[in-house]
Coordinates of C-alpha atoms and ligand atoms in Angstrom, one line a residue:
M1 CA -11.8 -7.2 -22.3
D2 CA -8.1 -7.9 -23.0
L3 CA -6.3 -4.7 -22.0
T4 CA -2.8 -6.0 -23.1
P5 CA -2.5 -3.8 -26.2
T6 CA -3.5 -0.7 -24.2
L7 CA -1.1 -1.5 -21.4
E8 CA 1.8 -2.2 -23.8
R9 CA 1.1 1.2 -25.5
I10 CA 1.2 2.9 -22.1
A11 CA 4.5 1.1 -21.2
E12 CA 6.0 2.5 -24.3
R13 CA 4.7 6.0 -23.7
V14 CA 6.0 6.2 -20.2
R15 CA 9.5 5.0 -21.1
P16 CA 10.9 8.5 -21.4
H17 CA 9.7 9.3 -17.9
L18 CA 11.4 6.4 -16.2
A19 CA 14.7 8.3 -15.8
E20 CA 12.9 11.3 -14.3
G21 CA 12.1 9.8 -10.9
K22 CA 14.6 9.1 -8.1
V23 CA 14.8 5.6 -6.5
A24 CA 14.3 5.7 -2.7
G25 CA 17.8 6.0 -1.3
Y26 CA 17.2 5.9 2.5
I27 CA 16.9 2.1 2.6
P28 CA 20.1 0.6 1.1
A29 CA 18.3 -2.6 -0.1
L30 CA 15.8 -0.4 -2.1
A31 CA 18.4 1.9 -3.5
R32 CA 19.9 -0.9 -5.6
V33 CA 16.8 -1.4 -7.7
D34 CA 17.1 -0.7 -11.4
P35 CA 15.2 2.6 -12.2
Q36 CA 14.4 1.4 -15.7
R37 CA 12.0 -1.3 -14.5
F38 CA 8.3 -0.8 -15.3
G39 CA 5.4 -3.2 -14.9
I40 CA 1.6 -2.9 -14.9
A41 CA -1.2 -5.4 -14.4
V42 CA -4.9 -5.1 -14.4
V43 CA -7.1 -7.9 -12.9
S44 CA -10.8 -7.4 -13.8
V45 CA -13.6 -8.6 -11.6
D46 CA -14.4 -11.3 -14.1
G47 CA -10.9 -12.7 -13.7
R48 CA -9.1 -11.4 -16.7
V49 CA -5.4 -10.6 -16.2
S50 CA -3.8 -8.1 -18.6
T51 CA -0.1 -7.1 -18.2
A52 CA 2.8 -5.3 -19.7
G53 CA 6.5 -5.0 -18.9
D54 CA 7.8 -6.3 -15.6
A55 CA 4.4 -7.3 -14.3
R56 CA 5.7 -10.6 -13.0
V57 CA 8.9 -9.3 -11.3
P58 CA 8.6 -9.1 -7.5
F59 CA 9.3 -5.7 -5.9
S60 CA 9.1 -4.3 -2.3
V61 CA 5.5 -3.3 -1.7
Q62 CA 6.4 -1.0 1.2
S63 CA 3.5 1.2 2.3
I64 CA 1.0 -0.6 0.0
S65 CA 1.0 -3.2 2.7
K66 CA -0.9 -0.7 4.9
V67 CA -4.1 -1.3 3.0
F68 CA -4.0 -5.0 4.0
T69 CA -3.0 -4.6 7.6
L70 CA -5.8 -2.0 7.9
T71 CA -8.2 -4.6 6.5
L72 CA -7.0 -7.2 9.1
A73 CA -7.2 -4.7 12.0
L74 CA -10.7 -3.7 11.1
D75 CA -11.6 -7.3 11.1
K76 CA -10.3 -7.7 14.6
V77 CA -11.6 -4.6 16.3
G78 CA -14.1 -3.0 13.9
S79 CA -14.9 0.7 14.4
E80 CA -13.1 0.8 17.7
L81 CA -10.0 1.3 15.6
W82 CA -11.2 4.9 15.0
T83 CA -10.8 5.7 18.7
R84 CA -7.0 5.2 18.2
I85 CA -6.4 6.5 14.6
G86 CA -8.0 9.3 12.6
R87 CA -9.4 9.4 9.1
E88 CA -8.2 12.7 7.8
P89 CA -5.5 13.4 5.2
S90 CA -2.3 14.5 7.0
G91 CA -1.1 17.0 4.4
S92 CA 2.3 15.9 5.5
A93 CA 5.1 13.5 4.5
F94 CA 4.5 9.8 5.3
N95 CA 7.1 9.9 8.2
S96 CA 6.4 13.3 9.6
I97 CA 6.5 13.5 13.4
V98 CA 5.3 17.1 14.2
Q99 CA 1.6 16.4 13.8
L100 CA 1.7 13.3 16.0
E101 CA 3.0 15.4 18.9
R102 CA 0.6 18.2 18.4
E103 CA -2.4 15.8 18.2
G104 CA -1.6 13.8 21.4
G105 CA -0.4 10.6 19.7
I106 CA -3.5 10.0 17.6
P107 CA -2.1 9.5 14.0
R108 CA -4.1 11.3 11.4
N109 CA -4.9 8.2 9.4
P110 CA -3.8 4.5 9.0
F111 CA -1.6 5.1 6.0
I112 CA 1.0 7.5 7.4
N113 CA 3.7 5.6 9.3
A114 CA 2.5 6.5 12.7
G115 CA -1.0 5.2 11.8
A116 CA 0.4 2.0 10.3
I117 CA 2.5 1.4 13.5
A118 CA -0.7 1.9 15.6
V119 CA -2.4 -0.7 13.3
T120 CA 0.3 -3.2 13.9
D121 CA -0.1 -2.7 17.6
V122 CA -3.8 -3.6 17.2
L123 CA -2.9 -6.7 15.3
L124 CA -0.3 -7.9 17.9
E125 CA -2.9 -8.4 20.8
G126 CA -0.1 -9.5 23.1
R127 CA 1.2 -12.1 20.6
P128 CA 4.9 -12.4 19.5
P129 CA 5.6 -10.3 16.3
Q130 CA 6.3 -13.5 14.3
A131 CA 2.7 -14.7 14.8
V132 CA 1.4 -11.4 13.2
I133 CA 4.0 -11.5 10.4
D134 CA 2.8 -15.0 9.6
E135 CA -0.8 -13.9 9.7
I136 CA -0.1 -11.0 7.3
L137 CA 1.8 -13.2 4.9
A138 CA -0.9 -15.9 4.9
F139 CA -3.5 -13.2 4.2
L140 CA -1.6 -11.8 1.3
R141 CA -0.9 -15.3 -0.2
R142 CA -4.6 -16.1 0.0
R143 CA -5.7 -12.8 -1.4
A144 CA -3.1 -13.0 -4.2
D145 CA -4.0 -16.7 -4.7
D146 CA -0.3 -17.4 -4.8
P147 CA 1.9 -19.1 -2.2
A148 CA 5.0 -17.5 -3.8
V149 CA 4.3 -14.2 -2.0
A150 CA 7.2 -13.7 0.4
I151 CA 8.9 -11.4 2.8
D152 CA 12.4 -10.1 1.7
E153 CA 14.4 -10.5 5.0
E154 CA 17.2 -8.4 3.7
V155 CA 14.8 -5.4 3.1
A156 CA 13.3 -6.0 6.6
R157 CA 16.7 -5.8 8.2
S158 CA 17.6 -2.8 6.1
E159 CA 14.4 -1.0 7.3
A160 CA 15.3 -1.8 10.9
D161 CA 18.9 -0.6 10.5
T162 CA 17.9 2.7 9.0
G163 CA 14.4 3.2 10.7
H164 CA 15.3 6.0 13.1
R165 CA 12.2 8.0 12.2
N166 CA 9.9 5.0 12.7
Y167 CA 11.6 4.3 16.1
S168 CA 10.9 7.9 16.9
L169 CA 7.3 7.7 15.8
A170 CA 6.7 4.5 17.8
H171 CA 8.3 5.9 20.9
F172 CA 6.1 9.0 20.6
L173 CA 3.1 6.8 20.4
A174 CA 4.3 4.9 23.5
S175 CA 5.0 8.1 25.3
F176 CA 1.3 9.1 24.9
G177 CA 0.3 5.7 26.2
R178 CA -1.1 4.7 22.7
L179 CA 0.8 1.4 22.3
R180 CA -0.3 -1.7 24.2
N181 CA 2.7 -3.8 23.0
P182 CA 6.4 -3.1 23.1
V183 CA 7.8 -0.6 20.6
D184 CA 10.1 -3.3 19.2
S185 CA 7.3 -5.7 18.6
A186 CA 5.2 -3.1 16.7
L187 CA 8.2 -2.1 14.6
S188 CA 9.2 -5.7 13.9
V189 CA 5.8 -6.3 12.3
Y190 CA 5.9 -2.9 10.5
F191 CA 9.3 -3.5 9.0
H192 CA 8.4 -7.0 7.8
Q193 CA 5.0 -5.9 6.2
C194 CA 6.9 -3.2 4.3
A195 CA 9.4 -5.8 3.1
L196 CA 6.7 -8.0 1.4
A197 CA 7.8 -8.7 -2.1
M198 CA 5.1 -9.0 -4.6
T199 CA 4.6 -8.7 -8.4
C200 CA 2.1 -6.4 -10.0
V201 CA -0.1 -9.4 -10.9
Q202 CA -0.1 -10.7 -7.3
L203 CA -0.8 -7.2 -5.9
A204 CA -3.7 -6.4 -8.3
R205 CA -5.2 -9.9 -7.6
A206 CA -4.8 -9.3 -3.8
G207 CA -6.6 -5.9 -4.1
L208 CA -9.5 -7.3 -6.2
F209 CA -11.9 -7.6 -3.2
L210 CA -11.8 -3.8 -2.9
A211 CA -13.1 -3.5 -6.5
A212 CA -15.9 -6.0 -5.9
A213 CA -17.6 -4.6 -2.8
G214 CA -15.5 -6.6 -0.4
H215 CA -16.0 -10.0 -2.0
D216 CA -13.4 -11.9 -3.9
P217 CA -15.2 -12.5 -7.2
L218 CA -12.8 -15.3 -8.2
S219 CA -12.7 -17.4 -5.1
G220 CA -16.2 -16.5 -3.9
E221 CA -15.0 -15.5 -0.5
R222 CA -16.4 -12.6 1.4
V223 CA -13.3 -10.7 2.6
V224 CA -15.0 -7.6 4.2
A225 CA -18.5 -6.2 4.2
P226 CA -19.4 -3.9 1.2
E227 CA -19.6 -0.8 3.4
R228 CA -16.1 -1.6 4.8
A229 CA -14.7 -2.0 1.3
R230 CA -16.2 1.4 0.4
R231 CA -14.6 3.0 3.5
I232 CA -11.1 1.5 2.8
N233 CA -11.4 2.9 -0.8
A234 CA -12.4 6.3 0.6
L235 CA -9.3 6.3 2.8
M236 CA -7.1 5.3 -0.1
L237 CA -8.5 8.1 -2.2
T238 CA -8.1 10.7 0.5
C239 CA -4.9 9.5 2.2
G240 CA -3.3 6.9 0.0
H241 CA -0.6 9.2 -1.6
Y242 CA 0.2 11.3 1.5
D243 CA 0.4 15.0 0.7
A244 CA -0.1 14.3 -3.0
S245 CA -3.5 12.6 -2.4
G246 CA -5.4 15.6 -3.7
D247 CA -3.3 15.8 -6.8
V248 CA -3.7 12.1 -7.5
A249 CA -7.5 12.3 -7.0
F250 CA -7.5 15.2 -9.4
R251 CA -5.3 13.5 -12.0
I252 CA -6.5 9.9 -11.7
G253 CA -9.7 9.9 -9.8
L254 CA -9.3 6.4 -8.4
P255 CA -8.6 5.1 -4.8
G256 CA -4.9 4.2 -4.7
K257 CA -2.1 3.4 -2.3
S258 CA 1.6 4.0 -3.1
G259 CA 4.8 2.7 -1.6
V260 CA 8.4 3.9 -1.7
G261 CA 9.4 0.8 -3.6
G262 CA 7.6 2.5 -6.6
G263 CA 4.4 0.4 -6.6
I264 CA 0.9 1.7 -6.6
L265 CA -2.3 -0.3 -6.1
A266 CA -5.4 1.4 -7.6
V267 CA -9.0 0.3 -7.4
V268 CA -11.7 0.8 -10.1
P269 CA -14.9 -0.1 -8.2
K270 CA -17.0 -2.8 -9.9
R271 CA -14.4 -3.2 -12.6
A272 CA -10.8 -4.0 -11.7
A273 CA -7.7 -3.7 -9.6
I274 CA -4.6 -2.2 -11.1
A275 CA -1.0 -2.5 -9.9
V276 CA 1.8 -0.5 -11.4
W277 CA 5.5 -0.5 -10.6
S278 CA 8.3 1.9 -11.5
P279 CA 11.0 2.5 -8.8
G280 CA 11.7 6.2 -9.6
L281 CA 9.8 8.4 -7.2
N282 CA 8.6 12.0 -7.5
A283 CA 9.1 14.7 -4.9
N284 CA 6.2 13.3 -2.8
G285 CA 7.7 9.8 -2.6
N286 CA 5.2 8.3 -5.1
S287 CA 6.1 6.5 -8.2
H288 CA 6.7 9.1 -10.9
A289 CA 6.1 7.0 -14.1
G290 CA 3.6 4.8 -12.2
T291 CA 1.4 7.9 -11.5
I292 CA 1.7 9.0 -15.2
A293 CA 0.8 5.4 -16.4
L294 CA -2.3 5.3 -14.1
E295 CA -3.3 8.8 -15.4
M296 CA -3.1 7.5 -19.0
L297 CA -4.9 4.3 -18.3
A298 CA -7.8 6.0 -16.3
A299 CA -8.2 8.6 -19.1
E300 CA -8.1 6.1 -21.9
M301 CA -10.7 3.8 -20.2
G302 CA -12.8 6.6 -18.8
W303 CA -12.2 5.1 -15.3
S304 CA -12.9 7.4 -12.4
V305 CA -15.0 7.3 -9.2
F306 CA -16.3 10.8 -10.0
Ligands
DON1 O1 8.5 3.5 6.8 C1 9.3 3.5 5.9 O2 10.2 4.2 5.9 C2 9.1 2.6 4.6 N1 9.6 1.3 4.9 C3 7.7 2.5 4.1 C4 7.2 3.9 3.7 C5 6.5 4.0 2.4 O3 6.5 3.1 1.5 C6 6.0 5.3 2.2 N2 5.4 5.4 1.0 N3 5.4 6.1 0.1

């Protein structure tokens, strides 16, 4: 089904909300993005691509990258990952440090920053950070079926220059003996994965395997086993929007992962992957208009996992 008219209508309806959000200001390279941008793309399991607005403009995917690094880490170490990282919603902000100390350096889940840094440590396996950055980039290019996916080095530098909280989280992990690689190596990978620049079309295409039981329906590749895809989706639903995950499950009812660049990747099992981008964020650090657009789309299509 061609969803273009539906998406165009939604783009029109969310326009008044674009100015209500606040662009992430703590990373200078992100603070410069035009808050009036809005893009949305739906890639269905039968390969149909529907878009509206700035769906082909690259933006900083930020924490959405955590879905893909989790996928790679599970491929490397399987369920052993869960001895190092939990699977519970944190109920806290993405960069909160308090819980990590209280819980002995075991991050609540792989989507908060501490968890994502622990995931990069798993991916490193003693290798130099560049080898892992190359691996992540190659994975995303393959999943998006587009060699144009790139890392924005300016954003990566900006992340490192302002990443005091992430340094603190990584040093906390190290102080509990939870990192096997140097703090700087884990953070170098983390800052670069956050700086991946992708369009809504590329992102939805890259997440399609999660809508198709772990198999890429367009290339025919098996990316992960069906039960692993189900579990990644479960984590996205319960932890993908930090302390707003419950509200997003209530309003949208689909697994999703947000990033402070204003992007959200959402999964409609057996049907489609959706990527939406609007840089203005709500108080929880999730895209304000992007969340509203997903709510409209899910309601209009009757899409929900419930
Ligand atoms: O760790 C950070 O500060 C960011 N580069 C990424 C965080 C992020 O996207 C959180 N998501 N909403």
